[in-house]
Amino acid sequence: MKKYYSIAIDGPAGAGKSTIAKKVAKDLGFIYVDTGAMYRAMALYFIRNNISAKDQESIEKACKDVKIVIEYIDGEQGVILNGENVNGLIRTEEVGNMASASSVYPVVRMKLVELQQELAKTENVIMDGRDIGTYVLPNADLKIYLTASTKERAKRRWLELKNKGIDADITAVEKDIIERDQRDMTREFAPLKQAEDAILVDSSNLTIEEVVDRIKEYFNNIKGLI
Ligand code: DC
């Protein structure tokens, strides 16, 4: 059977996981799997149907009506929610917060974990999220826990919003990030934590290129050993 490589990147909100993972994927010729986008697509469905994240029964019922499919066009991941490509609708703070709140339920997670594991069986993948190294791909060839100080992450998020023409309050952005991390780290099922065999990378004082090069170097070092 052909061996497919897998790299897991976990870490808190705004650590730069997707930017870094996309670049590493391009350089190594891997598929980039953005698992947060899948939780966001589910969240969009709940928001559209006026389902509160606190209403576990309705969330569980709604999960039966949601079909998420992942497709790749020119290397870009497309998330298809019940037949509709929702990539352009899931990047808001509202959807992000709903994704964090609704992803605490095992029924939501199990639906997506299966999809994520299937993707890793047929492609070389670099997958980012919160539970990739600890739960989704426990045998990943390389695990990275990517983080940065809360201040730095808030600054990056704020700049990202500013570039989109959104004038946000940096203190509010930081508060939001702290709340999101707290929820993602303390949920009962598959919480965000550094896997025992993950390499910690603190990007507070590193450029994107420095982090990308570091991850590629780690991978090339272990590749010869696999
Ligand atoms: O990475 P992101 O901001 O797109 O993720 C949105 C939320 O989805 C995040 O706050 C928690 C949840 N999530 C998760 O629980 N597990 C993952 N593997 C990815 C995201």
XYZ file of N, CA and C in Angstrom, residues 2-195:
582
model
N 0.494 2.268 -0.798
C 1.304 3.481 -0.867
C 1.270 4.219 0.468
N 2.427 4.741 0.845
C 2.485 5.518 2.092
C 2.180 6.982 1.770
N 1.200 7.530 2.471
C 0.907 8.961 2.334
C 1.433 9.675 3.570
N 2.052 10.816 3.356
C 2.583 11.587 4.479
C 1.498 12.477 5.068
N 1.613 12.702 6.368
C 0.682 13.643 6.993
C 1.408 14.536 7.991
N 1.076 15.819 7.907
C 1.622 16.800 8.853
C 0.429 17.430 9.561
N 0.462 17.427 10.891
C -0.629 18.010 11.690
C -0.166 19.338 12.276
N -0.983 20.367 12.126
C -0.679 21.660 12.766
C -1.856 22.056 13.641
N -1.629 22.119 14.923
C -2.673 22.569 15.850
C -2.218 23.842 16.537
N -3.182 24.545 17.102
C -2.830 25.748 17.846
C -4.034 26.642 18.020
N -3.890 27.669 18.850
C -5.012 28.574 19.142
C -5.351 29.492 17.975
N -6.442 30.231 18.140
C -6.935 31.137 17.093
C -5.907 32.214 16.765
N -5.744 32.459 15.485
C -4.885 33.567 15.056
C -3.394 33.300 15.151
N -2.997 32.035 15.293
C -1.562 31.724 15.396
C -0.895 31.698 14.028
N -1.705 31.752 12.973
C -1.153 31.762 11.608
C -1.141 30.377 10.975
N -1.906 29.459 11.556
C -1.884 28.066 11.085
C -2.200 27.952 9.584
N -3.288 28.594 9.150
C -3.700 28.384 7.765
C -2.729 29.039 6.775
N -2.231 30.226 7.106
C -1.263 30.899 6.220
C -0.028 30.016 6.046
N 0.469 29.518 7.183
C 1.686 28.702 7.170
C 1.425 27.374 6.448
N 0.323 26.722 6.825
C 0.032 25.394 6.268
C -0.146 25.459 4.748
N -0.792 26.525 4.273
C -1.001 26.690 2.829
C 0.332 26.758 2.099
N 1.263 27.532 2.664
C 2.576 27.700 2.017
C 3.377 26.404 2.048
N 3.353 25.720 3.191
C 4.102 24.453 3.291
C 3.517 23.459 2.289
N 2.186 23.422 2.207
C 1.509 22.490 1.289
C 1.953 22.758 -0.149
N 2.004 24.029 -0.513
C 2.387 24.393 -1.882
C 3.832 23.941 -2.163
N 4.720 24.237 -1.211
C 6.134 23.902 -1.418
C 6.372 22.399 -1.471
N 5.629 21.642 -0.664
C 5.856 20.187 -0.617
C 4.973 19.432 -1.613
N 4.016 20.147 -2.228
C 3.092 19.479 -3.152
C 2.061 18.632 -2.415
N 1.716 19.055 -1.200
C 0.717 18.346 -0.400
C -0.654 19.025 -0.567
N -1.689 18.334 -0.134
C -3.021 18.929 -0.078
C -3.154 19.631 1.273
N -3.679 20.849 1.273
C -3.928 21.551 2.543
C -5.369 21.307 2.982
N -5.524 20.764 4.173
C -6.877 20.520 4.682
C -7.153 21.468 5.854
N -8.086 22.384 5.628
C -8.467 23.387 6.627
C -9.694 22.841 7.373
N -9.470 22.253 8.556
C -10.603 21.628 9.255
C -11.507 22.676 9.901
N -10.935 23.839 10.242
C -11.749 24.914 10.821
C -12.866 25.313 9.867
N -12.559 25.287 8.557
C -13.559 25.671 7.549
C -14.754 24.716 7.593
N -14.500 23.461 7.934
C -15.598 22.477 8.004
C -16.510 22.796 9.203
N -15.877 23.128 10.357
C -16.683 23.498 11.544
C -17.431 24.806 11.277
N -16.799 25.677 10.506
C -17.448 26.949 10.174
C -18.657 26.726 9.271
N -18.551 25.770 8.324
C -19.677 25.496 7.424
C -20.866 24.942 8.226
N -20.572 24.059 9.176
C -21.641 23.534 10.042
C -22.273 24.687 10.823
N -21.392 25.578 11.340
C -21.869 26.722 12.127
C -22.784 27.606 11.297
N -22.418 27.795 10.033
C -23.245 28.622 9.147
C -24.647 28.015 9.018
N -24.690 26.703 8.921
C -25.993 26.028 8.824
C -26.824 26.303 10.090
N -26.187 26.213 11.262
C -26.913 26.446 12.524
C -27.413 27.897 12.596
N -26.556 28.830 12.190
C -26.947 30.256 12.226
C -28.133 30.501 11.289
N -28.021 29.970 10.079
C -29.091 30.174 9.090
C -30.420 29.598 9.567
N -30.334 28.542 10.359
C -31.566 27.900 10.812
C -31.953 28.310 12.237
N -31.358 29.413 12.692
C -31.661 29.970 14.020
C -31.524 28.956 15.145
N -30.489 28.126 15.061
C -30.273 27.134 16.116
C -29.197 27.674 17.059
N -29.542 27.725 18.342
C -28.594 28.245 19.326
C -27.550 27.176 19.655
N -26.312 27.627 19.924
C -25.246 26.675 20.277
C -25.546 25.992 21.609
N -26.441 26.596 22.386
C -26.767 26.008 23.693
C -27.797 24.888 23.556
N -28.478 24.860 22.417
C -29.573 23.913 22.211
C -29.041 22.597 21.624
N -28.521 21.766 22.515
C -27.861 20.524 22.079
C -28.791 19.619 21.261
N -30.048 19.545 21.700
C -30.984 18.651 21.020
C -31.186 19.073 19.553
N -31.391 20.370 19.348
C -31.591 20.855 17.970
C -30.318 20.701 17.136
N -29.158 20.907 17.769
C -27.884 20.746 17.050
C -27.764 19.293 16.591
N -28.065 18.387 17.502
C -27.937 16.964 17.164
C -28.896 16.580 16.040
N -30.104 17.105 16.111
C -31.105 16.823 15.068
C -30.638 17.399 13.728
N -30.142 18.645 13.782
C -29.732 19.331 12.546
C -28.568 18.620 11.861
N -27.705 17.985 12.667
C -26.540 17.288 12.083
C -26.964 16.257 11.048
N -28.145 15.693 11.248
C -28.641 14.676 10.296
C -28.974 15.303 8.943
N -29.238 16.610 8.931
C -29.634 17.277 7.683
C -28.464 17.953 6.970
N -27.277 17.862 7.580
C -26.135 18.568 6.995
C -25.221 17.591 6.267
N -24.897 17.951 5.031
C -23.909 17.155 4.309
C -22.768 18.091 3.913
N -21.580 17.759 4.397
C -20.404 18.556 4.046
C -19.534 17.727 3.099
N -19.171 18.353 1.995
C -18.290 17.687 1.033
C -17.103 18.626 0.796
N -15.921 18.036 0.644
C -14.734 18.846 0.383
C -14.295 18.602 -1.051
N -14.036 19.688 -1.784
C -13.506 19.493 -3.136
C -12.295 20.404 -3.331
N -11.440 20.011 -4.255
C -10.246 20.810 -4.518
C -10.254 21.318 -5.947
N -10.171 22.645 -6.091
C -10.082 23.232 -7.427
C -8.799 24.056 -7.466
N -7.894 23.694 -8.366
C -6.570 24.331 -8.456
C -5.875 24.370 -7.095
N -5.978 23.318 -6.337
C -5.301 23.227 -5.047
C -6.012 23.952 -3.907
N -7.100 24.660 -4.208
C -7.846 25.398 -3.176
C -8.957 24.510 -2.628
N -9.064 24.452 -1.302
C -10.140 23.654 -0.700
C -11.480 24.373 -0.792
N -12.471 23.679 -1.290
C -13.827 24.228 -1.310
C -14.684 23.440 -0.342
N -15.448 24.153 0.511
C -16.340 23.454 1.433
C -17.758 23.568 0.896
N -18.342 22.417 0.643
C -19.676 22.384 0.047
C -20.686 21.975 1.125
N -21.580 22.899 1.444
C -22.610 22.654 2.457
C -23.925 22.373 1.734
N -24.401 21.151 1.852
C -25.622 20.738 1.153
C -25.668 21.258 -0.296
N -24.572 21.046 -1.003
C -24.533 21.384 -2.426
C -24.075 22.799 -2.752
N -23.886 23.635 -1.724
C -23.509 25.046 -1.967
C -22.070 25.309 -1.509
N -21.260 25.906 -2.374
C -19.902 26.266 -1.953
C -19.999 27.487 -1.027
N -19.596 27.313 0.244
C -19.778 28.393 1.227
C -18.463 29.084 1.612
N -17.413 28.849 0.838
C -16.105 29.442 1.167
C -16.171 30.950 1.447
N -16.956 31.663 0.675
C -17.002 33.118 0.809
C -17.859 33.605 1.967
N -18.502 32.687 2.688
C -19.459 33.105 3.726
C -19.041 32.750 5.147
N -17.915 32.043 5.291
C -17.603 31.466 6.608
C -16.473 32.156 7.358
N -15.941 33.240 6.796
C -14.776 33.877 7.422
C -15.131 34.997 8.403
N -16.382 35.097 8.824
C -16.754 36.192 9.735
C -16.518 35.788 11.194
N -16.446 36.787 12.076
C -16.257 36.513 13.509
C -17.472 35.765 14.053
N -18.652 36.123 13.546
C -19.889 35.476 14.017
C -19.829 33.960 13.751
N -19.430 33.613 12.530
C -19.364 32.195 12.165
C -18.245 31.504 12.966
N -17.118 32.187 13.145
C -15.997 31.620 13.918
C -16.395 31.316 15.354
N -17.116 32.248 15.956
C -17.537 32.044 17.347
C -18.570 30.924 17.443
N -19.478 30.864 16.474
C -20.470 29.786 16.463
C -19.776 28.438 16.249
N -18.728 28.429 15.402
C -17.991 27.181 15.148
C -17.348 26.699 16.442
N -16.774 27.626 17.192
C -16.146 27.258 18.469
C -17.187 26.717 19.451
N -18.339 27.392 19.508
C -19.374 26.994 20.477
C -20.059 25.677 20.090
N -20.289 25.456 18.799
C -21.029 24.252 18.397
C -20.121 23.036 18.239
N -18.794 23.281 18.150
C -17.884 22.148 17.964
C -17.589 21.413 19.270
N -18.205 21.847 20.358
C -18.011 21.128 21.635
C -18.775 19.796 21.619
N -19.778 19.676 20.730
C -20.622 18.479 20.743
C -20.003 17.337 19.932
N -19.842 16.165 20.556
C -19.240 15.028 19.839
C -19.929 14.712 18.520
N -21.275 14.886 18.463
C -21.999 14.554 17.241
C -21.540 15.434 16.064
N -21.233 16.681 16.355
C -20.732 17.601 15.318
C -19.322 17.160 14.913
N -18.497 16.868 15.904
C -17.102 16.530 15.631
C -16.958 15.220 14.851
N -17.727 14.200 15.254
C -17.557 12.887 14.641
C -17.853 12.909 13.140
N -18.839 13.714 12.779
C -19.201 13.855 11.368
C -18.002 14.346 10.539
N -17.275 15.299 11.112
C -16.184 15.925 10.373
C -14.871 15.163 10.507
N -14.653 14.547 11.671
C -13.410 13.787 11.890
C -13.296 12.662 10.853
N -14.411 12.011 10.595
C -14.412 10.914 9.627
C -13.965 11.405 8.239
N -14.522 12.528 7.850
C -14.183 13.143 6.560
C -12.685 13.487 6.509
N -12.181 14.034 7.605
C -10.769 14.431 7.675
C -9.857 13.207 7.579
N -10.237 12.145 8.281
C -9.402 10.934 8.265
C -9.407 10.288 6.879
N -10.554 10.344 6.201
C -10.639 9.777 4.852
C -9.698 10.526 3.902
N -9.667 11.863 4.012
C -8.806 12.661 3.131
C -7.331 12.267 3.309
N -6.942 12.003 4.547
C -5.537 11.683 4.834
C -5.154 10.289 4.338
N -6.156 9.466 4.015
C -5.852 8.107 3.539
C -5.485 8.078 2.067
N -5.837 9.156 1.343
C -5.661 9.098 -0.114
C -4.752 10.196 -0.668
N -4.190 11.023 0.202
C -3.348 12.140 -0.257
C -2.252 12.395 0.774
N -1.167 13.053 0.338
C -0.220 13.612 1.296
C -0.881 14.880 1.816
N -1.062 14.988 3.113
C -1.807 16.143 3.624
C -1.046 16.937 4.678
N -1.330 18.225 4.697
C -0.982 19.049 5.853
C -2.329 19.569 6.334
N -2.673 19.209 7.565
C -4.023 19.479 8.068
C -3.916 20.370 9.301
N -4.682 21.447 9.355
C -4.621 22.284 10.547
C -5.962 22.324 11.273
N -5.874 22.565 12.582
C -7.085 22.594 13.396
C -6.745 22.699 14.872
N -7.501 21.986 15.697
C -7.291 22.038 17.136
C -6.941 20.659 17.712
N -7.422 19.610 17.032
C -7.297 18.247 17.569
C -6.670 17.296 16.559
N -5.896 17.824 15.623
C -5.385 16.969 14.546
C -4.325 15.996 15.091
N -3.343 16.531 15.803
C -2.281 15.667 16.342
C -2.739 14.791 17.491
N -3.746 15.237 18.219
C -4.191 14.481 19.402
C -5.302 13.491 19.093
N -6.133 13.788 18.086
C -7.318 12.959 17.883
C -7.517 12.485 16.442
N -7.436 13.408 15.494
C -7.782 13.057 14.097
C -6.692 12.187 13.459
N -5.441 12.628 13.583
C -4.325 11.876 12.982
C -3.267 11.604 14.063
N -3.567 10.718 15.009
C -2.609 10.488 16.100
C -1.276 9.918 15.616
N -1.266 9.341 14.385
C -0.014 8.792 13.850
C 0.606 9.688 12.786
N 0.270 10.961 12.795
C 0.831 11.890 11.795
C 2.357 11.820 11.831
N 2.988 11.985 10.664
C 4.449 11.872 10.589
C 5.140 13.030 11.305
N 4.492 14.196 11.268
C 5.058 15.373 11.936
C 3.915 16.140 12.581
N 4.103 16.518 13.838
C 3.075 17.304 14.538
C 3.689 18.613 15.020
N 3.005 19.693 14.710
C 3.470 21.018 15.122
C 2.379 21.646 15.985
N 2.780 22.229 17.097
C 1.843 23.038 17.882
C 2.287 24.481 17.690
N 1.503 25.218 16.898
C 1.885 26.582 16.530
C 1.134 27.586 17.391
N 1.893 28.413 18.086
C 1.235 29.409 18.924
C 1.966 30.754 18.825
N 1.428 31.758 19.489
C 2.049 33.080 19.599
C 1.360 33.746 20.780
N 1.943 34.804 21.307
C 1.333 35.464 22.461
C -0.063 35.976 22.080
N -0.926 36.124 23.081
C -2.285 36.598 22.802
C -2.246 37.984 22.175
N -1.348 38.829 22.670
C -1.224 40.202 22.147
C -0.879 40.167 20.662
N 0.087 39.333 20.311
C 0.539 39.243 18.917
C -0.577 38.689 18.036
N -1.289 37.683 18.523
C -2.368 37.090 17.728
C -3.498 38.099 17.519
N -3.788 38.857 18.582
C -4.843 39.872 18.472
C -4.430 40.933 17.458
N -3.158 41.312 17.497
C -2.661 42.329 16.568
C -2.797 41.848 15.115
N -2.449 40.576 14.888
C -2.540 40.016 13.529
C -3.994 39.982 13.044
N -4.898 39.532 13.936
C -6.327 39.470 13.562
C -6.857 40.868 13.237
N -6.465 41.823 14.091
C -6.922 43.200 13.942
C -6.456 43.770 12.602
N -5.182 43.495 12.254
C -4.625 43.965 10.977
C -5.346 43.337 9.793
N -5.657 42.043 9.948
C -6.367 41.316 8.897
C -7.727 41.973 8.645
N -8.420 42.305 9.745
C -9.734 42.950 9.639
C -9.590 44.333 9.004
N -8.542 45.059 9.457
C -8.295 46.408 8.947
C -8.083 46.373 7.432
N -7.315 45.386 6.992
C -7.051 45.248 5.551
C -8.318 44.940 4.762
N -9.298 44.386 5.471
C -10.576 44.111 4.805
C -11.506 45.315 4.896
N -11.005 46.403 5.504
C -11.801 47.617 5.639
C -12.684 47.618 6.880
N -12.426 46.652 7.803
C -13.236 46.591 9.035
C -12.441 47.240 10.169
N -13.046 48.259 10.796
C -12.369 49.013 11.842
C -12.739 48.411 13.196
N -11.973 47.427 13.663
C -12.305 46.738 14.919
C -11.518 47.328 16.085
N -12.003 47.090 17.292
C -11.313 47.545 18.496
C -10.369 46.421 18.924
N -9.069 46.723 19.005
C -8.071 45.677 19.252
C -8.276 44.969 20.608
N -8.767 45.712 21.605
C -9.014 45.097 22.921
C -10.152 44.079 22.820
N -11.160 44.429 22.017
C -12.293 43.509 21.838
C -11.851 42.263 21.067
N -10.958 42.461 20.095
C -10.450 41.327 19.305
C -9.675 40.384 20.237
N -8.869 40.975 21.131
C -8.076 40.156 22.058
C -8.984 39.388 23.024
N -10.022 40.057 23.487
C -10.961 39.424 24.416
C -11.645 38.221 23.741
N -12.007 38.433 22.486
C -12.653 37.389 21.693
C -11.748 36.165 21.531
N -10.478 36.447 21.265
C -9.494 35.374 21.080
C -9.308 34.587 22.383
N -9.228 35.303 23.496
C -9.052 34.649 24.802
C -10.247 33.747 25.102
N -11.441 34.271 24.824
C -12.665 33.484 25.080
C -12.705 32.237 24.218
N -12.350 32.416 22.935
C -12.387 31.294 21.988
C -11.394 30.208 22.421
N -10.155 30.630 22.781
C -9.132 29.657 23.209
C -9.598 28.902 24.444
N -10.163 29.651 25.380
C -10.617 29.064 26.640
C -11.635 27.946 26.367
N -12.589 28.245 25.456
C -13.624 27.258 25.136
C -13.014 26.060 24.394
N -12.124 26.339 23.435
C -11.534 25.249 22.650
C -10.624 24.360 23.499
N -10.021 24.963 24.543
C -9.068 24.197 25.367
C -9.732 23.438 26.498
N -10.940 23.868 26.876
C -11.561 23.251 28.056
C -12.747 22.357 27.721
N -13.099 22.239 26.442
C -14.222 21.354 26.123
C -13.823 19.923 26.485
N -14.852 19.111 26.730
C -14.601 17.767 27.233
C -14.009 16.857 26.152
N -14.592 16.956 24.948
C -14.246 16.032 23.874
C -13.216 16.634 22.919
N -12.055 15.969 22.795
C -10.987 16.401 21.877
C -10.658 17.894 21.993
N -10.278 18.345 23.184
C -9.940 19.774 23.333
C -8.606 20.120 22.662
N -8.389 21.425 22.497
C -7.100 21.877 21.959
C -6.030 21.688 23.022
N -5.028 20.897 22.697
C -3.836 20.804 23.557
C -2.665 20.313 22.712
N -1.481 20.566 23.214
C -0.299 20.135 22.472
C -0.138 18.628 22.629
N -0.035 17.897 21.513
C 0.190 16.447 21.592
C 1.570 16.226 22.212
